[in-house]
Tab-separated table of C-alpha atoms and ligand atoms in Angstrom:
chain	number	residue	atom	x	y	z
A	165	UNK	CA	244.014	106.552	25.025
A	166	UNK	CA	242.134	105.316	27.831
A	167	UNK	CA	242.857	107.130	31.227
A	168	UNK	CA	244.303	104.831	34.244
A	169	UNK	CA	243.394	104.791	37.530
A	170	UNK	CA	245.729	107.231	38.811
A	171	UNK	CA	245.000	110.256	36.477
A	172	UNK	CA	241.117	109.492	35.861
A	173	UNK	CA	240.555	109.662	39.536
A	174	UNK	CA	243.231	112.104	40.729
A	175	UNK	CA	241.001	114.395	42.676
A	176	UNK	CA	240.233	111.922	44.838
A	177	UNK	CA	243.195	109.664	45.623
A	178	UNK	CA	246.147	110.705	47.765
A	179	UNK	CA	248.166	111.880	45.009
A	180	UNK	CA	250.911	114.739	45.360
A	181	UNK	CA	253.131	116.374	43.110
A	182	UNK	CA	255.596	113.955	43.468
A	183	UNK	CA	254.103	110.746	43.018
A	184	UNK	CA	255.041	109.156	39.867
A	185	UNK	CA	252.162	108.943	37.147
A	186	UNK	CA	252.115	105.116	36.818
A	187	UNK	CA	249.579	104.128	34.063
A	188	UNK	CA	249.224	100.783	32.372
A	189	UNK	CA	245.398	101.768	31.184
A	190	UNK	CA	243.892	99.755	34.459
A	191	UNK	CA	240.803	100.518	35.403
A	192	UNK	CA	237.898	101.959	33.047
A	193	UNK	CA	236.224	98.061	32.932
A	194	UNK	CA	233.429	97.539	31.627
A	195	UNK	CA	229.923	97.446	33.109
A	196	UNK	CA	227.726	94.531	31.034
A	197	UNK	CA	224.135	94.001	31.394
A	198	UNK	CA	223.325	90.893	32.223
A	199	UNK	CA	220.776	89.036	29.272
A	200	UNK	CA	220.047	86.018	31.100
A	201	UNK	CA	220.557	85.459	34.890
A	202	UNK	CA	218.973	89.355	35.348
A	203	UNK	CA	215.428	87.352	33.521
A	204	UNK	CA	215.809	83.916	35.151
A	205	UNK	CA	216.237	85.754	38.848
A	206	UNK	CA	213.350	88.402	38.307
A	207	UNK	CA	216.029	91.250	38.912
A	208	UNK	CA	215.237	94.889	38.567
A	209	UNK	CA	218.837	95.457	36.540
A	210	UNK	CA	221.970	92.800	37.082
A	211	UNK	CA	225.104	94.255	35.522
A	212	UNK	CA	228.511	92.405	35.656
A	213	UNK	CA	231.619	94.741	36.411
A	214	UNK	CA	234.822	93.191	34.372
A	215	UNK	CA	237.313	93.212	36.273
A	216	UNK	CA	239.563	90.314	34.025
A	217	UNK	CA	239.817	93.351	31.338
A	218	UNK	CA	242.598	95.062	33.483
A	219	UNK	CA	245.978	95.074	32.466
A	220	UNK	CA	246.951	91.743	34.053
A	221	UNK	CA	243.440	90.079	34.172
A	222	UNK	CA	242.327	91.441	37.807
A	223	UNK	CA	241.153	94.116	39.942
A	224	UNK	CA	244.304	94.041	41.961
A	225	UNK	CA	245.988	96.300	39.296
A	226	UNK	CA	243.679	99.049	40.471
A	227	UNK	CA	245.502	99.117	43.927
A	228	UNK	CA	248.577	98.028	42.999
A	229	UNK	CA	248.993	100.891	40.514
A	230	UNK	CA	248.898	103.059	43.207
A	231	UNK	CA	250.859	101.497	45.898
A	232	UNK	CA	253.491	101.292	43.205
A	233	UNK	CA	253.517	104.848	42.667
A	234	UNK	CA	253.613	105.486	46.244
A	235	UNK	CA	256.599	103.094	46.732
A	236	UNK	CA	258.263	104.974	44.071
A	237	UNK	CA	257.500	108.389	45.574
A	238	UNK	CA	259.165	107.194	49.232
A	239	UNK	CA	262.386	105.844	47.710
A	240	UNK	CA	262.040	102.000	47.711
A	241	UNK	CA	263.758	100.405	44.447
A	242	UNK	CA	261.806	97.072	45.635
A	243	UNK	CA	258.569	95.582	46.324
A	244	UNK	CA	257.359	92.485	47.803
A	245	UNK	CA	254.427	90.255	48.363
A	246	UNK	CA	252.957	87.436	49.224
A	247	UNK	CA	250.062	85.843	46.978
A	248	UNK	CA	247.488	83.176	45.364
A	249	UNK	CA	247.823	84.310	42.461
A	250	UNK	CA	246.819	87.643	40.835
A	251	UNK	CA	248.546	90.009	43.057
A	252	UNK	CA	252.027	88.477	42.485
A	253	UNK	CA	250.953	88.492	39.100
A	254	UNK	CA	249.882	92.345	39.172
A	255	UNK	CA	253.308	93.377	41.497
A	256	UNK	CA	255.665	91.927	38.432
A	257	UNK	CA	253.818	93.814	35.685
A	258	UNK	CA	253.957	96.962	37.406
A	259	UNK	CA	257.360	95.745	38.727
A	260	UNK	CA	258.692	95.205	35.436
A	261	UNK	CA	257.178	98.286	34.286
A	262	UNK	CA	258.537	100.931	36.755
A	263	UNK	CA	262.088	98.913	36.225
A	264	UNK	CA	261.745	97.734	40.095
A	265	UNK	CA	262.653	94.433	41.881
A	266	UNK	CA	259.886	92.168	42.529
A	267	UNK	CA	259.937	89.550	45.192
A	268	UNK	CA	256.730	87.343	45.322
A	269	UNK	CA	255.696	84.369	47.617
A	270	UNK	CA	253.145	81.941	46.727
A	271	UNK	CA	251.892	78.982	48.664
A	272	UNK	CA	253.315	75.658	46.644
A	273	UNK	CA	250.934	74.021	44.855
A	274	UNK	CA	247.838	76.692	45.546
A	275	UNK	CA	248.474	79.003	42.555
A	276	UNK	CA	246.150	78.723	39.368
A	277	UNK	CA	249.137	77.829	36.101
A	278	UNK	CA	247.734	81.390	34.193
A	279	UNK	CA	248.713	83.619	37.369
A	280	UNK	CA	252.429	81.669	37.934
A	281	UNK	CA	253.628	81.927	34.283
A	282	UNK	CA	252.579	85.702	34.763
A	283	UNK	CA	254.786	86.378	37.871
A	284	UNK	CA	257.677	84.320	35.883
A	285	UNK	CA	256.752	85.956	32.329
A	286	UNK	CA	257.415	89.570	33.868
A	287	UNK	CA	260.403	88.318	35.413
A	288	UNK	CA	259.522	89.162	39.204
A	289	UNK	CA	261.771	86.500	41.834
A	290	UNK	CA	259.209	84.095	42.681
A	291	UNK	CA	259.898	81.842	45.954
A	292	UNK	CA	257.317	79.179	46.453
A	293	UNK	CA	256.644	78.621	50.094
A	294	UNK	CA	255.603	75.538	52.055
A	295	UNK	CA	252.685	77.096	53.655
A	296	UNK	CA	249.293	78.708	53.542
A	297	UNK	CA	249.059	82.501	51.952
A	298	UNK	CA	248.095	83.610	55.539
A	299	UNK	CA	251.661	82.372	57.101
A	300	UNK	CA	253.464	83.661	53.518
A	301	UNK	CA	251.869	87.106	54.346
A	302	UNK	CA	253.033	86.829	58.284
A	303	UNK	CA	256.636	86.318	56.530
A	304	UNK	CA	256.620	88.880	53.742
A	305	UNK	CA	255.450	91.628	56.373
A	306	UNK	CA	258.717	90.644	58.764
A	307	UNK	CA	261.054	90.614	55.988
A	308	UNK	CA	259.604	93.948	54.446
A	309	UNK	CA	259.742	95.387	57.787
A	310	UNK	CA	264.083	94.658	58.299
A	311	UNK	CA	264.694	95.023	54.908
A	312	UNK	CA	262.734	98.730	54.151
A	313	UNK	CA	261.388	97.347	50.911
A	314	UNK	CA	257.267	98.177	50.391
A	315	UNK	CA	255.177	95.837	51.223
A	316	UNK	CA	252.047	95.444	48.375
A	317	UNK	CA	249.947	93.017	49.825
A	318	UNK	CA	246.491	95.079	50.379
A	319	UNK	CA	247.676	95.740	54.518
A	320	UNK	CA	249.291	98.462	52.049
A	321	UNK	CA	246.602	101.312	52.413
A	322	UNK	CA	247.581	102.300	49.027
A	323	UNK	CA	246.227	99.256	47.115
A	324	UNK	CA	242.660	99.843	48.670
A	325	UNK	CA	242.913	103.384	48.178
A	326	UNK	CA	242.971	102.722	44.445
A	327	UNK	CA	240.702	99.709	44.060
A	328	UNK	CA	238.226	102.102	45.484
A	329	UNK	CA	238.048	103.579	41.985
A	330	UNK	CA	235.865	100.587	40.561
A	331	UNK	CA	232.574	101.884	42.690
A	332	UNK	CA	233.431	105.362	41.352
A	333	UNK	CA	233.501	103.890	37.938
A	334	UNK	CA	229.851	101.963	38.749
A	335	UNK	CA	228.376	105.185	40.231
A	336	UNK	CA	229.947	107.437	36.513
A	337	UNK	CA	228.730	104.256	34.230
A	338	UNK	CA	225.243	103.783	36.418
A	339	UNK	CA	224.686	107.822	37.022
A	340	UNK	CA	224.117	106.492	40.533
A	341	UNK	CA	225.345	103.925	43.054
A	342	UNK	CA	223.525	100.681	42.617
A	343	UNK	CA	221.222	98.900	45.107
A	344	UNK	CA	223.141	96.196	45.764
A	345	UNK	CA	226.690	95.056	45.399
A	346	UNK	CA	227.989	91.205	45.212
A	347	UNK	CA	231.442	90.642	45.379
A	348	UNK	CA	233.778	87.671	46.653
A	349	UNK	CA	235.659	88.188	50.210
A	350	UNK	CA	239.280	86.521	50.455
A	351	UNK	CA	241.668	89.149	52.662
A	352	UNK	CA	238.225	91.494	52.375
A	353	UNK	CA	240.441	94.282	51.076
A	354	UNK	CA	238.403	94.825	47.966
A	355	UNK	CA	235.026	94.819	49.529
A	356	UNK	CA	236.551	97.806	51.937
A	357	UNK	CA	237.878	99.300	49.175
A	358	UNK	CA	234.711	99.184	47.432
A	359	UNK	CA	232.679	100.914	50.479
A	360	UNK	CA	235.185	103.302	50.656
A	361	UNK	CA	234.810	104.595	47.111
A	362	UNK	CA	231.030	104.463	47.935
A	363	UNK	CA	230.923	106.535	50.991
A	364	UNK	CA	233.615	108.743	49.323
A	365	UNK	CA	231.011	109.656	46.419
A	366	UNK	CA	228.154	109.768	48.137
A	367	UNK	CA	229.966	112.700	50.661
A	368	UNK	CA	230.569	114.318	47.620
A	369	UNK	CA	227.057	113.707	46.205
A	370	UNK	CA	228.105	112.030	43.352
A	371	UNK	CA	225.501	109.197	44.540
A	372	UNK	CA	222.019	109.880	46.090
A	373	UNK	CA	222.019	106.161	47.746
A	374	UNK	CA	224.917	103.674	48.716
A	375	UNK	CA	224.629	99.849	48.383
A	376	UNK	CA	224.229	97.196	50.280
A	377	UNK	CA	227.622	95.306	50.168
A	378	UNK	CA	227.025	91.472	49.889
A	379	UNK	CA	230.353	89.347	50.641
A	380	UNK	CA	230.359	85.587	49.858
A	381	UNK	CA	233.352	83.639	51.446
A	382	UNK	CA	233.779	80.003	50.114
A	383	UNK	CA	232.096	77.499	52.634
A	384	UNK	CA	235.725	75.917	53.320
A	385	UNK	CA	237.294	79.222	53.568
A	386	UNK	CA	234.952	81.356	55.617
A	387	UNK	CA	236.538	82.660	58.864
A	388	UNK	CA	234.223	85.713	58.626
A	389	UNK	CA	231.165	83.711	58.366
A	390	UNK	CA	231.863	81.630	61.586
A	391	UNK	CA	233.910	84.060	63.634
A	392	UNK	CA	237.149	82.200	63.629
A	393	UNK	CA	240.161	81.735	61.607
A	394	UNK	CA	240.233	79.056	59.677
A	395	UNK	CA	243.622	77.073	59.427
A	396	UNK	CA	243.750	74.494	56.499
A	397	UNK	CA	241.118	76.557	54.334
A	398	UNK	CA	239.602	74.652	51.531
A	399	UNK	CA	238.363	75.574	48.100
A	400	UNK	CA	238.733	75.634	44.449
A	401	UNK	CA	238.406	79.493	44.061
A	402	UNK	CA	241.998	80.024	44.864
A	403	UNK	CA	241.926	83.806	44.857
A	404	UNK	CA	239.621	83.465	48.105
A	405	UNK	CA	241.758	80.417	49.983
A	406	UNK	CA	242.013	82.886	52.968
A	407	UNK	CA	241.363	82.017	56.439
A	408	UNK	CA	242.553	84.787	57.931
A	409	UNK	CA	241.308	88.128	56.487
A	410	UNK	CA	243.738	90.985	56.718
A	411	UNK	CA	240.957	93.571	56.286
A	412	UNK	CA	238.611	91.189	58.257
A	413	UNK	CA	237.524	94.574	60.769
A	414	UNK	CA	237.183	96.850	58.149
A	415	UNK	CA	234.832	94.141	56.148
A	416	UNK	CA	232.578	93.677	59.111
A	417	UNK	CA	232.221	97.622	59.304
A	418	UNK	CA	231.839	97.959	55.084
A	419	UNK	CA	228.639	94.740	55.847
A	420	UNK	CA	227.337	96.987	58.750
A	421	UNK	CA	227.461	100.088	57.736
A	422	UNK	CA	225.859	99.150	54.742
A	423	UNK	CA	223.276	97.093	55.892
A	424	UNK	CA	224.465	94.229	53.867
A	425	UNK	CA	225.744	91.083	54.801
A	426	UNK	CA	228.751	88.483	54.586
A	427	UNK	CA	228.048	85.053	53.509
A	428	UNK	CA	228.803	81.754	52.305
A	429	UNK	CA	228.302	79.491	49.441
A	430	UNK	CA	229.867	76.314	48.495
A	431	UNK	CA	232.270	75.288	45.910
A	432	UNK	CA	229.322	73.472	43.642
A	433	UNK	CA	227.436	76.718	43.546
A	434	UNK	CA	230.754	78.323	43.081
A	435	UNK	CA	230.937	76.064	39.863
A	436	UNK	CA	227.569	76.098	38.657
A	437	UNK	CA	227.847	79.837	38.857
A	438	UNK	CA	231.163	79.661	36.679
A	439	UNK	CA	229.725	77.606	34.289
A	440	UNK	CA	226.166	79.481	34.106
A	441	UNK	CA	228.358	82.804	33.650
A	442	UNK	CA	230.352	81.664	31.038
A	443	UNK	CA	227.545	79.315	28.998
A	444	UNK	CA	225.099	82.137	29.115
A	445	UNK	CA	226.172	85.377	29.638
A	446	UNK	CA	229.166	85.182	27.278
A	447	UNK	CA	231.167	86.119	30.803
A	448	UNK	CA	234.624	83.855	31.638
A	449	UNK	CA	235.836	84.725	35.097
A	450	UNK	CA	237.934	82.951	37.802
A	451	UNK	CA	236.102	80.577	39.809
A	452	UNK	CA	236.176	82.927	42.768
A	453	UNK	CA	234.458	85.780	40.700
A	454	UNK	CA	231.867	83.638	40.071
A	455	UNK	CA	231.566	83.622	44.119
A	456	UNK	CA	229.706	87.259	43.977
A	457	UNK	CA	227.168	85.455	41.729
A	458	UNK	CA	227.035	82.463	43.630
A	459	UNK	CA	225.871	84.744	46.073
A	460	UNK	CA	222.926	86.466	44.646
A	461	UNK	CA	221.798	82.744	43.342
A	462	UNK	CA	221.678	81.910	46.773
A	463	UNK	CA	219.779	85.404	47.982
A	464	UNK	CA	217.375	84.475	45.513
A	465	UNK	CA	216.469	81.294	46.403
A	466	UNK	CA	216.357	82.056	50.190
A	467	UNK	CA	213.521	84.358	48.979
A	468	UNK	CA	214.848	87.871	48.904
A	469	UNK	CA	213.016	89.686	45.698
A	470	UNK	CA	214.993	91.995	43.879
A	471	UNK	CA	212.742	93.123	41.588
A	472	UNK	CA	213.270	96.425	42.228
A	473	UNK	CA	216.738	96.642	42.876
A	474	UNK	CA	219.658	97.813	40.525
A	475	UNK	CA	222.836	95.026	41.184
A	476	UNK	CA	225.960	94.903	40.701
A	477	UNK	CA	228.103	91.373	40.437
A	478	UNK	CA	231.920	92.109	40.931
A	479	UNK	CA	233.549	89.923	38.205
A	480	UNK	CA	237.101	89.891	39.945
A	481	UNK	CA	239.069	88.324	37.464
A	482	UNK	CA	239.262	86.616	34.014
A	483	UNK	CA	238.842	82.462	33.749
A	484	UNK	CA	241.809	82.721	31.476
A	485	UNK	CA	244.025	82.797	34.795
A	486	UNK	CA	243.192	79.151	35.262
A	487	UNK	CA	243.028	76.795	32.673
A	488	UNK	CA	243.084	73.674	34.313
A	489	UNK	CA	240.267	74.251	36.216
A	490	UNK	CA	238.394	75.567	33.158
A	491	UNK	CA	239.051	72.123	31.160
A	492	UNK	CA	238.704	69.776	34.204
A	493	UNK	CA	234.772	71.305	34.288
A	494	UNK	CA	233.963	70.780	31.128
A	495	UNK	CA	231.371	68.773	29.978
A	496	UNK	CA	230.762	69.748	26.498
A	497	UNK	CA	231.909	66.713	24.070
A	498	UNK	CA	234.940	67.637	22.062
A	499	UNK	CA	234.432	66.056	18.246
A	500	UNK	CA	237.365	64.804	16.658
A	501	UNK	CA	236.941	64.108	13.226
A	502	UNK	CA	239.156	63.117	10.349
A	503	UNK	CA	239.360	65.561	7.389
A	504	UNK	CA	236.088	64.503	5.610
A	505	UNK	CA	233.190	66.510	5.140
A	506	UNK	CA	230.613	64.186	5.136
A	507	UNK	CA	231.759	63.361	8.731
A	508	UNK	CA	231.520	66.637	9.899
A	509	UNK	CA	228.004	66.828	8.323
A	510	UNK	CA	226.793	63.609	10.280
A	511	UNK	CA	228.509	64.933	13.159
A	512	UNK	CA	227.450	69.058	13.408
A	513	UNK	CA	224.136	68.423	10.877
A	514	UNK	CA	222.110	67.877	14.337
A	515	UNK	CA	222.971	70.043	16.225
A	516	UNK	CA	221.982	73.047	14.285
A	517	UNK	CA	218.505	71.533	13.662
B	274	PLP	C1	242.176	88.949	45.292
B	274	PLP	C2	240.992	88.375	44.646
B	274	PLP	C3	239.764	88.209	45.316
B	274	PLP	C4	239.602	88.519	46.773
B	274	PLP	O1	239.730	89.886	47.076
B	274	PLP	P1	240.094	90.334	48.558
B	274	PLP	O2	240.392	91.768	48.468
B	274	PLP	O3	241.260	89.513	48.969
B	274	PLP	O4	238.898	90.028	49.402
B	274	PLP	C5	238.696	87.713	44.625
B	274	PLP	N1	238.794	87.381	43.315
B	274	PLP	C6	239.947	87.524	42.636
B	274	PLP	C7	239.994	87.125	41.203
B	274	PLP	C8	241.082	88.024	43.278
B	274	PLP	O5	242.216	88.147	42.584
């Protein structure tokens, strides 16, 4: 049975002996080498961290695992949150799970079809609210406050506490921490949680180096990038609509620290990364994963070599969580035939020549 987060990594998360044991089998993802972006970009090694293979499809059930056990542990029969997408969706599996109440808030009409049928399917309340995910969050944290129900957004310290098991996983898998890690920024809590987990295992000299963390923000929803808040932010890669990052201090520390940096790229080389992910690396993740990759694209061109560097692409969460996006970019035909083989040998016969 594979290990989850909470028992593989107990040494080195804030576990006592009276927190619960929660474990759906998150974590453990898999680390693939890259066969053909790692060639085209002249990388030293490129490997793609999978986050969609988590229980519900997304590196949020690393955190939420444990601030679900923590809730547990102080009493609360209830959690709450507010969402895009995948961390409502993680909150009502873990929810339904532990035999909790789940309350979740989306923004109406920003949440991908694959992440709402999974907040509905594990039977979590789901109120859809006439706003942005920043002013659902500003109402989930007043109501969890009067109400003493645990908050599971990632202001929880809990959630990053456990996502930072996915660079301990890199640094077991890799024998060492890579060079460089890409990753897409929305609330920033996962590329905190990520340097965390980094500087955690290199104290411990688990690691002799630690990365270079690389955020990418999308153009239309990059308050880090410009300095500001954005209000009305703007892009297809809904699990990064944020204009108003909750960890936004603690991401600027995690870039400088590192000696990496926070960027931006737009939502064609969002797409073209998507595509170019899927097509030829056999690799279907959510358009905002395919922001971390976006990223090193764009490093590449602007003439950084990486030819000696080890990388790491954060593959947040699995293209399966929105399937209308997926269809609306396709561009391969679709053949339609009747049931006649010597159609479907005029039609297929060329294209295996
Ligand atoms: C939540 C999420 C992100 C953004 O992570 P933050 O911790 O908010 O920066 C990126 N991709 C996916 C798929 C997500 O679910």
């Amino acid at each position: 049975m594979r290990q989850g987060v909470l028992s593989r990594y107990k040494q080195f998360l804030d576990i006592t002996s009276n927190t619960p044991m929660i474990d759906m089998g998150e974590g453990s993802t898999p680390l693939v080498r890259s066969k053909f972006i790692e060639r085209q970009l002249g990388c030293g090694e490129l490997y793609f961290k999978l986050e969609g293979c988590n229980p519900t499809g997304s590196f949020k059930d690393r955190g939420m695992v444990m601030a679900v056990a923590k809730a547990i542990e102080g009493g609360s029969r209830a959690i709450i949150c507010a969402s895009t997408g995948n961390t409502s969706a993680s909150a009502a599996a873990y929810g339904a799970y532990c035999g909790i109440k789940t309350i979740v808030l989306v923004p109406s009409g920003n949440v991908a079809k694959g992440k709402m049928a999974q907040a509905l399917a594990y039977g979590a309340e789901v109120v859809v609210v006439e706003g942005t995910f920043d002013q659902s969050l500003e109402m989930v944290r007043n109501f969890s406050e009067r109400n003493s129900i645990a908050l599971v957004n990632s202001v929880n310290p809990h959630r990053l506490e456990g996502q930072k098991s996915a660079a301990f996983e890199i640094v077991d898998d890799l024998g060492d921490a890579p060079e460089y890690l890409f990753i897409p920024v929305g609330n920033a809590g996962n590329i905190t949680a990520y340097w965390n987990g980094f500087v955690q295992y290199h104290e411990v000299e688990k690691s002799t180096i630690k990365p270079r963390m690389m955020g990418f923000q999308a153009e239309g929803a990059a308050p880090i990038v410009i300095g500001e808040p954005v209000l009305e932010p703007k892009t297809i890669a809904s699990a990064i609509r944020i204009g108003n990052p909750a960890s936004w201090q603690h991401a600027i520390k995690a870039r400088d620290e590192s000696g990496g940096s926070i960027g931006s790229v737009s939502d064609k080389e969002i797409l073209e990364a998507y595509k170019m992910l899927s097509r030829r690396e056999g690799v279907f993740g959510e358009p905002a994963s395919a922001a971390s990759v976006a990223g090193l694209i764009k490093m590449h061109s602007n003439g950084i070599d990486f030819s000696d560097s080890r990388i790491v692409c954060v593959i947040t969460g699995s293209g399966l969580k929105d399937p209308d996006l997926a269809s609306e970019q396709n561009d391969m035909p679709l053949h339609q035939l009747p049931l006649d083989m010597d159609a479907m040998n005029r039609a297929l016969g060329s294209i295996l020549e």
